Amino acid sequence: MKSILSEITKLRAGRPMIIDRKNSNRYRIIFSEENGTKTAYCFSVPIYDQKTRKLIDLRFHDNKGVWFFKGSNVQITISEAFLFKNHESSFQIAFSAGITSKTERVIFCDRLEVYPTLNGIMVKAPCSASMKEKITLSAERPFMEIRSNDKYFSLMSEEFKPFMTVSCIGTLDSKDNLIAPCEIGYQKNNDREFILTVCHDNPYGKYVLYEINLHEMKMFQDTTVESRNPGVNNAFGGAAYIGNTNAYGEQWLYSRPNFSVISEMSDKQIQKAILHLPIYGGSDTLLSAFHIESRFCSFGSNWNNKIPAARKLTDSFIENGYHHLDITNLVADTHNHFLTRSEGLILKTKVKENGFTAVSTGDSYYAPQILELSFR
């Protein structure tokens, strides 16, 4: 994502961009429409700076030779390494190669590329099937609890709340097409320092993509479940490979909106609700969304104990790099058209085939999910 407004421009398809300046919610941006209605674009993570309340500028900045980036609740200072700091604590990231050049859009560590996200960085690192991308993570606080699997590594602030997360996106070929997942592992050097490794086993893979972010409350609580690893949960991973892959078998995405972060919408009459899921890669297979029989737990759900799908809700269509799903009947009351509590949905491929579509989850800060709400 180059900028917040550039993504919204894609979704608005030429409609005028008249911003409602009265909005004070960090997760949304509102536009006034010509027919008298309004449209709120609600992001899965905050898009405004916690302190200044300004829209996040996805660029690195040079202040008299000191390079930095400000996310939603982090300041990253770039010298020999990347220092992430907020009111809670700090940590440092060092890559195998030192920094070789800096621009507003990307910082290079030899052939490794670093891009800003809404609350951290996204890394594109050269990595063949015989290599491992190594990262040294040094935390300010000792003895932090760890949650991890092959998709993410988190240092925890509380039992169910991360302080920071390193999350895999996937493996790219020589033409930058996402062709497969990648995986992360770690070794603990001492009570503050960890060596993380990101790798893949695809013979056509040339790069790995992953995110490093500080945590903010999410608007979507979600997890993937997968047939090849039936006991694995993915509460903090930023990418879903819906469909079939060698690494995961069949994968589904469970998702539930958390409307407490957009409580100002509770008295608005919703005319339409469209969920926009950024596409990382894979095939052009469409998605089907289903209602859920009962509430799922984003921290405890896996393939073995997954909640069954109920009736079908809708199918997606693909345009401008997104899956678009009309979920009005899931999130809006049919009588009064107000936002209503929902158990969430399950996303599967529309046709069961040997392919996948890779999309961002609610944990992605590089390519956040967007809920578009048209209202009066």
XYZ file of N, CA, C and O in Angstrom, residues 214-348:
540
model
N 4.209 -3.238 15.658
C 3.681 -3.169 17.009
C 2.170 -3.385 16.951
O 1.536 -3.168 15.917
N 1.599 -3.801 18.060
C 0.193 -4.189 18.088
C -0.735 -2.996 18.311
O -0.422 -2.085 19.069
N -1.864 -3.011 17.615
C -3.013 -2.148 17.885
C -4.253 -3.039 17.914
O -4.265 -4.133 17.333
N -5.308 -2.578 18.592
C -6.554 -3.337 18.591
C -7.073 -3.464 17.162
O -7.053 -2.505 16.392
N -7.564 -4.656 16.805
C -8.022 -4.924 15.444
C -9.537 -4.762 15.331
O -10.260 -4.984 16.300
N -9.996 -4.428 14.126
C -11.435 -4.384 13.899
C -11.988 -5.755 13.503
O -13.198 -5.987 13.585
N -11.108 -6.655 13.064
C -11.538 -8.013 12.731
C -10.732 -9.004 13.558
O -9.504 -9.009 13.519
N -11.437 -9.832 14.326
C -10.806 -10.908 15.085
C -10.909 -12.162 14.229
O -12.014 -12.591 13.882
N -9.761 -12.733 13.859
C -9.809 -13.827 12.888
C -8.701 -14.832 13.112
O -7.763 -14.610 13.880
N -8.843 -15.956 12.446
C -7.822 -16.989 12.438
C -8.046 -17.887 11.228
O -9.184 -18.046 10.763
N -6.971 -18.458 10.705
C -7.108 -19.515 9.710
C -7.113 -20.862 10.423
O -6.594 -21.008 11.535
N -7.709 -21.860 9.761
C -7.601 -23.262 10.173
C -7.238 -24.050 8.924
O -7.609 -23.677 7.813
N -6.510 -25.156 9.109
C -5.985 -25.854 7.932
C -5.919 -27.354 8.172
O -5.625 -27.817 9.285
N -6.163 -28.126 7.091
C -6.292 -29.580 7.214
C -4.962 -30.289 7.430
O -4.907 -31.331 8.076
N -3.862 -29.742 6.887
C -2.576 -30.430 7.025
C -1.984 -30.271 8.419
O -1.214 -31.124 8.877
N -2.325 -29.188 9.088
C -1.858 -28.941 10.458
C -3.089 -28.737 11.334
O -3.390 -27.611 11.735
N -3.813 -29.813 11.640
C -5.154 -29.685 12.230
C -5.185 -29.132 13.645
O -6.238 -28.711 14.108
N -4.042 -29.087 14.336
C -4.033 -28.533 15.684
C -3.505 -27.115 15.759
O -3.406 -26.552 16.837
N -3.176 -26.508 14.585
C -2.524 -25.192 14.558
C -3.563 -24.084 14.510
O -4.537 -24.143 13.758
N -3.319 -23.050 15.306
C -4.133 -21.837 15.314
C -3.299 -20.691 14.752
O -2.073 -20.724 14.791
N -3.958 -19.660 14.231
C -3.220 -18.566 13.579
C -3.826 -17.223 13.957
O -4.237 -16.447 13.102
N -3.870 -16.923 15.250
C -4.539 -15.711 15.725
C -3.822 -14.431 15.313
O -4.450 -13.386 15.172
N -2.483 -14.469 15.101
C -1.734 -13.239 14.854
C -1.070 -13.187 13.483
O -0.359 -12.229 13.187
N -1.269 -14.195 12.641
C -0.685 -14.187 11.301
C -1.370 -13.191 10.391
O -2.581 -13.010 10.446
N -0.606 -12.540 9.507
C -1.141 -11.476 8.662
C -1.589 -11.888 7.285
O -2.061 -11.047 6.512
N -1.456 -13.183 6.923
C -1.848 -13.646 5.591
C -2.621 -14.949 5.703
O -2.340 -15.785 6.571
N -3.591 -15.120 4.809
C -4.370 -16.358 4.727
C -4.239 -16.926 3.319
O -4.323 -16.170 2.335
N -4.037 -18.234 3.218
C -3.935 -18.928 1.930
C -5.198 -19.770 1.761
O -5.185 -20.982 1.956
N -6.287 -19.096 1.424
C -7.583 -19.766 1.363
C -7.610 -20.661 0.129
O -7.336 -20.213 -0.991
N -7.945 -21.935 0.356
C -7.909 -22.920 -0.719
C -6.941 -24.021 -0.369
O -6.885 -24.470 0.786
N -6.141 -24.472 -1.336
C -5.263 -25.620 -1.132
C -3.812 -25.289 -1.474
O -3.526 -24.767 -2.558
N -2.911 -25.603 -0.547
C -1.473 -25.476 -0.769
C -0.788 -26.718 -0.224
O -1.340 -27.436 0.614
N 0.440 -26.958 -0.696
C 1.211 -28.093 -0.168
C 1.520 -27.903 1.308
O 1.573 -28.860 2.069
N 1.734 -26.659 1.711
C 2.141 -26.387 3.100
C 0.998 -26.569 4.080
O 1.201 -27.067 5.199
N -0.214 -26.152 3.695
C -1.322 -26.085 4.648
C -2.458 -27.050 4.357
O -3.341 -27.209 5.199
N -2.458 -27.708 3.206
C -3.635 -28.470 2.811
C -4.768 -27.507 2.502
O -4.545 -26.453 1.897
N -5.991 -27.838 2.920
C -7.127 -26.932 2.721
C -7.168 -25.923 3.872
O -7.090 -26.303 5.040
N -7.303 -24.637 3.550
C -7.340 -23.603 4.572
C -8.603 -22.760 4.431
O -9.018 -22.418 3.329
N -9.221 -22.451 5.589
C -10.360 -21.540 5.679
C -9.962 -20.348 6.539
O -9.042 -20.439 7.354
N -10.680 -19.250 6.379
C -10.482 -18.088 7.236
C -11.769 -17.796 7.994
O -12.826 -17.610 7.393
N -11.676 -17.789 9.337
C -12.781 -17.373 10.198
C -12.565 -15.912 10.568
O -11.449 -15.522 10.931
N -13.629 -15.107 10.517
C -13.485 -13.680 10.825
C -14.750 -13.153 11.481
O -15.864 -13.522 11.098
N -14.550 -12.267 12.476
C -15.677 -11.651 13.178
C -15.376 -10.164 13.381
O -14.323 -9.803 13.912
N -16.300 -9.266 12.973
C -16.050 -7.834 13.171
C -16.163 -7.433 14.632
O -17.001 -7.947 15.368
N -15.289 -6.511 15.026
C -15.290 -5.949 16.377
C -15.750 -4.500 16.267
O -14.933 -3.582 16.105
N -17.055 -4.272 16.352
C -17.603 -2.945 16.113
C -17.385 -1.975 17.271
O -17.728 -0.799 17.169
N -16.783 -2.454 18.363
C -16.502 -1.542 19.467
C -15.506 -0.459 19.062
O -15.508 0.638 19.633
N -14.662 -0.750 18.059
C -13.670 0.252 17.651
C -14.267 1.312 16.728
O -13.630 2.322 16.446
N -15.482 1.084 16.241
C -16.182 2.100 15.441
C -17.565 2.340 16.060
O -18.582 2.359 15.367
N -17.595 2.544 17.371
C -18.855 2.669 18.100
C -19.688 3.856 17.624
O -20.917 3.866 17.800
N -19.045 4.851 17.009
C -19.795 6.007 16.488
C -20.766 5.624 15.369
O -21.671 6.399 15.034
N -20.602 4.435 14.812
C -21.483 3.983 13.731
C -22.753 3.321 14.254
O -23.627 2.967 13.471
N -22.883 3.158 15.570
C -23.974 2.354 16.127
C -25.361 2.932 15.874
O -26.347 2.194 15.839
N -25.471 4.252 15.687
C -26.789 4.852 15.457
C -27.014 5.240 13.993
O -27.940 5.974 13.683
N -26.161 4.723 13.092
C -26.299 5.025 11.664
C -27.062 3.908 10.960
O -26.866 2.727 11.255
N -27.916 4.285 10.042
C -28.654 3.293 9.250
C -27.796 2.868 8.065
O -27.471 3.670 7.189
N -27.447 1.590 8.064
C -26.517 1.054 7.072
C -27.288 0.643 5.821
O -28.209 -0.180 5.875
N -26.900 1.203 4.692
C -27.515 0.835 3.420
C -26.774 -0.319 2.747
O -27.394 -1.170 2.109
N -25.468 -0.326 2.880
C -24.674 -1.404 2.281
C -23.364 -1.540 3.043
O -22.797 -0.556 3.516
N -22.887 -2.797 3.166
C -21.611 -3.093 3.815
C -20.809 -4.014 2.900
O -21.237 -5.136 2.612
N -19.653 -3.529 2.432
C -18.799 -4.287 1.527
C -17.461 -4.533 2.209
O -16.801 -3.586 2.650
N -17.062 -5.791 2.288
C -15.755 -6.147 2.837
C -14.765 -6.266 1.684
O -14.992 -7.010 0.729
N -13.663 -5.514 1.787
C -12.622 -5.520 0.767
C -11.390 -6.229 1.329
O -10.800 -5.767 2.313
N -10.993 -7.344 0.700
C -9.837 -8.127 1.144
C -8.704 -7.967 0.135
O -8.822 -8.415 -1.013
N -7.586 -7.345 0.518
C -6.447 -7.216 -0.392
C -5.899 -8.579 -0.793
O -5.777 -9.482 0.037
N -5.566 -8.727 -2.066
C -5.046 -9.987 -2.608
C -3.531 -9.902 -2.726
O -2.995 -8.998 -3.365
N -2.824 -10.857 -2.121
C -1.372 -10.942 -2.261
C -0.965 -11.712 -3.506
O 0.054 -11.411 -4.133
N -1.736 -12.734 -3.855
C -1.379 -13.552 -5.010
C -2.180 -14.831 -5.036
O -3.188 -14.974 -4.351
N -1.694 -15.780 -5.846
C -2.407 -17.034 -6.040
C -3.221 -16.995 -7.317
O -2.971 -16.191 -8.221
N -4.241 -17.828 -7.399
C -5.077 -17.905 -8.590
C -6.231 -16.911 -8.499
O -6.401 -16.220 -7.495
N -7.016 -16.847 -9.557
C -8.176 -15.951 -9.595
C -9.437 -16.615 -9.051
O -10.548 -16.167 -9.340
N -9.270 -17.679 -8.284
C -10.444 -18.350 -7.727
C -11.215 -17.406 -6.810
O -10.627 -16.609 -6.066
N -12.530 -17.465 -6.888
C -13.379 -16.597 -6.076
C -13.613 -17.224 -4.697
O -13.385 -18.418 -4.488
N -14.083 -16.396 -3.782
C -14.362 -16.842 -2.430
C -15.864 -16.912 -2.187
O -16.630 -16.145 -2.774
N -16.260 -17.812 -1.313
C -17.624 -17.865 -0.803
C -17.595 -17.632 0.699
O -16.735 -18.175 1.403
N -18.520 -16.797 1.161
C -18.641 -16.512 2.591
C -19.870 -17.217 3.145
O -20.924 -17.240 2.504
N -19.733 -17.767 4.356
C -20.813 -18.504 5.004
C -21.047 -17.950 6.409
O -20.108 -17.521 7.085
N -22.300 -17.965 6.830
C -22.605 -17.720 8.233
C -22.012 -18.849 9.077
O -21.693 -19.927 8.564
N -21.866 -18.610 10.383
C -21.302 -19.601 11.299
C -22.391 -20.073 12.253
O -23.206 -19.277 12.723
N -22.391 -21.375 12.549
C -23.425 -21.948 13.415
C -23.374 -21.378 14.823
O -24.397 -21.186 15.472
N -22.157 -21.111 15.328
C -22.010 -20.573 16.687
C -20.698 -19.804 16.772
O -19.892 -19.822 15.849
N -20.466 -19.136 17.877
C -19.302 -18.271 18.054
C -18.003 -19.080 18.027
O -17.913 -20.150 18.628
N -16.984 -18.558 17.340
C -15.676 -19.200 17.331
C -14.699 -18.389 18.190
O -14.907 -17.199 18.441
N -13.632 -19.046 18.621
C -12.586 -18.391 19.400
C -11.371 -18.206 18.505
O -10.820 -19.181 17.980
N -10.948 -16.947 18.314
C -9.827 -16.686 17.406
C -8.514 -17.225 17.959
O -7.563 -17.438 17.208
N -8.432 -17.467 19.285
C -7.198 -17.987 19.887
C -7.185 -19.501 20.006
O -6.114 -20.089 20.144
N -8.354 -20.131 19.968
C -8.400 -21.565 20.205
C -8.882 -22.404 19.044
O -8.795 -23.633 19.090
N -9.384 -21.789 17.989
C -9.948 -22.556 16.879
C -8.848 -23.196 16.037
O -7.796 -22.597 15.792
N -9.094 -24.417 15.599
C -8.212 -25.100 14.655
C -9.053 -26.051 13.811
O -10.287 -26.114 13.972
N -8.414 -26.778 12.915
C -9.160 -27.649 12.002
C -9.903 -28.747 12.767
O -11.000 -29.149 12.396
N -9.309 -29.220 13.852
C -9.921 -30.314 14.609
C -11.203 -29.901 15.318
O -12.124 -30.708 15.465
N -11.270 -28.648 15.812
C -12.443 -28.230 16.595
C -13.237 -27.118 15.918
O -14.018 -26.429 16.568
N -13.042 -26.942 14.618
C -13.646 -25.812 13.901
C -15.166 -25.844 13.963
O -15.792 -26.913 13.953
N -15.764 -24.647 14.044
C -17.215 -24.502 14.026
C -17.713 -24.692 12.600
O -17.152 -24.131 11.662
N -18.776 -25.483 12.386
C -19.262 -25.723 11.015
C -19.851 -24.473 10.374
O -20.319 -23.555 11.058
N -19.814 -24.468 9.056
C -20.459 -23.397 8.297
C -21.965 -23.604 8.290
O -22.458 -24.736 8.296
N -22.690 -22.496 8.299
C -24.151 -22.532 8.171
C -24.516 -22.112 6.745
O -23.795 -22.435 5.805
N -25.590 -21.359 6.583
C -26.040 -21.018 5.233
C -25.059 -20.065 4.558
O -24.340 -19.312 5.196
N -25.099 -20.100 3.225
C -24.206 -19.253 2.436
C -24.637 -17.797 2.532
O -25.827 -17.479 2.523
N -23.653 -16.920 2.619
C -23.908 -15.488 2.705
C -23.758 -14.806 1.355
O -24.669 -14.119 0.876
N -22.609 -15.007 0.691
C -22.345 -14.318 -0.578
C -21.102 -14.898 -1.221
O -20.367 -15.674 -0.604
N -20.859 -14.523 -2.472
C -19.626 -14.827 -3.193
C -18.868 -13.528 -3.439
O -19.454 -12.446 -3.516
N -17.567 -13.647 -3.604
C -16.752 -12.467 -3.889
C -16.700 -12.196 -5.382
O -17.008 -13.056 -6.208
N -16.297 -10.961 -5.717
C -15.821 -10.674 -7.070
C -14.486 -9.951 -6.926
O -14.191 -9.349 -5.881
N -13.658 -10.043 -7.968
C -12.295 -9.512 -7.919
C -12.189 -8.275 -8.801
O -12.625 -8.288 -9.956
N -11.607 -7.218 -8.242
C -11.381 -5.989 -8.993
C -10.312 -5.165 -8.283
O -10.328 -5.051 -7.052
N -9.382 -4.615 -9.053
C -8.339 -3.716 -8.530
C -7.553 -4.302 -7.366
O -7.206 -3.606 -6.408
N -7.277 -5.597 -7.432
C -6.431 -6.220 -6.422
C -7.125 -6.581 -5.128
O -6.448 -6.826 -4.116
N -8.455 -6.630 -5.135
C -9.223 -6.965 -3.936
C -10.267 -8.038 -4.247
O -10.816 -8.089 -5.356
N -10.566 -8.870 -3.235
C -11.832 -9.599 -3.207
C -12.854 -8.679 -2.544
O -12.592 -8.111 -1.476
N -14.034 -8.540 -3.162
C -15.092 -7.695 -2.617
C -16.282 -8.583 -2.271
O -16.739 -9.365 -3.109
N -16.791 -8.450 -1.042
C -17.912 -9.268 -0.587
C -18.977 -8.382 0.040
O -18.678 -7.589 0.935
N -20.203 -8.528 -0.414
C -21.337 -7.799 0.164
C -21.796 -8.549 1.412
O -22.402 -9.618 1.320
N -21.500 -7.981 2.579
C -21.854 -8.643 3.845
C -22.922 -7.845 4.602
O -23.033 -7.953 5.828
N -23.721 -7.080 3.864
C -24.763 -6.266 4.496
C -25.670 -7.117 5.379
O -25.995 -6.724 6.515
N -26.070 -8.288 4.878
C -27.000 -9.134 5.631
C -26.378 -9.777 6.861
O -27.089 -10.317 7.711
N -25.047 -9.699 6.974
C -24.370 -10.230 8.150
C -24.274 -9.186 9.252
O -24.454 -9.496 10.431
N -24.015 -7.935 8.889
C -23.664 -6.926 9.894
C -24.755 -5.900 10.166
O -24.661 -5.147 11.141
N -25.792 -5.847 9.322
C -26.851 -4.849 9.507
C -28.178 -5.527 9.813
O -28.552 -6.518 9.170
N -28.895 -4.999 10.796
C -30.211 -5.509 11.154
C -31.178 -5.326 9.976
O -31.228 -4.257 9.365
N -31.952 -6.355 9.675
C -32.827 -6.297 8.495
C -34.022 -5.368 8.674
O -34.628 -4.936 7.696
N -34.369 -5.031 9.921
C -35.528 -4.173 10.169
C -35.133 -2.699 10.270
O -35.675 -1.848 9.559
N -34.188 -2.394 11.150
C -33.817 -0.998 11.381
C -32.545 -0.569 10.655
O -32.220 0.609 10.608
N -31.809 -1.559 10.124
C -30.585 -1.306 9.346
C -29.441 -0.741 10.179
O -28.537 -0.106 9.628
N -29.456 -0.969 11.492
C -28.325 -0.582 12.326
C -27.316 -1.726 12.368
O -27.663 -2.891 12.143
N -26.058 -1.399 12.676
C -25.063 -2.449 12.879
C -25.513 -3.375 13.990
O -26.019 -2.930 15.027
N -25.311 -4.665 13.788
C -25.762 -5.644 14.756
C -24.641 -6.617 15.080
O -23.735 -6.834 14.254
N -24.689 -7.188 16.275
C -23.678 -8.165 16.685
C -23.742 -9.395 15.797
O -24.814 -9.920 15.510
N -22.587 -9.853 15.363
C -22.516 -11.006 14.471
C -21.511 -12.013 14.993
O -20.494 -11.641 15.600
N -21.793 -13.296 14.771
C -20.830 -14.334 15.123
C -19.696 -14.409 14.109
O -18.697 -15.095 14.333
N -19.860 -13.722 12.983
C -18.805 -13.687 11.978
C -19.110 -14.552 10.782
O -20.260 -14.939 10.528
N -18.062 -14.834 10.011
C -18.224 -15.591 8.771
C -17.042 -16.522 8.564
O -16.010 -16.403 9.217
N -17.235 -17.463 7.646
C -16.167 -18.361 7.196
C -15.939 -18.099 5.722
O -16.900 -18.027 4.938
N -14.686 -17.959 5.318
C -14.339 -17.786 3.911
C -13.652 -19.038 3.382
O -12.672 -19.520 3.971
N -14.198 -19.568 2.278
C -13.610 -20.710 1.573
C -13.530 -20.344 0.093
O -14.137 -19.370 -0.351
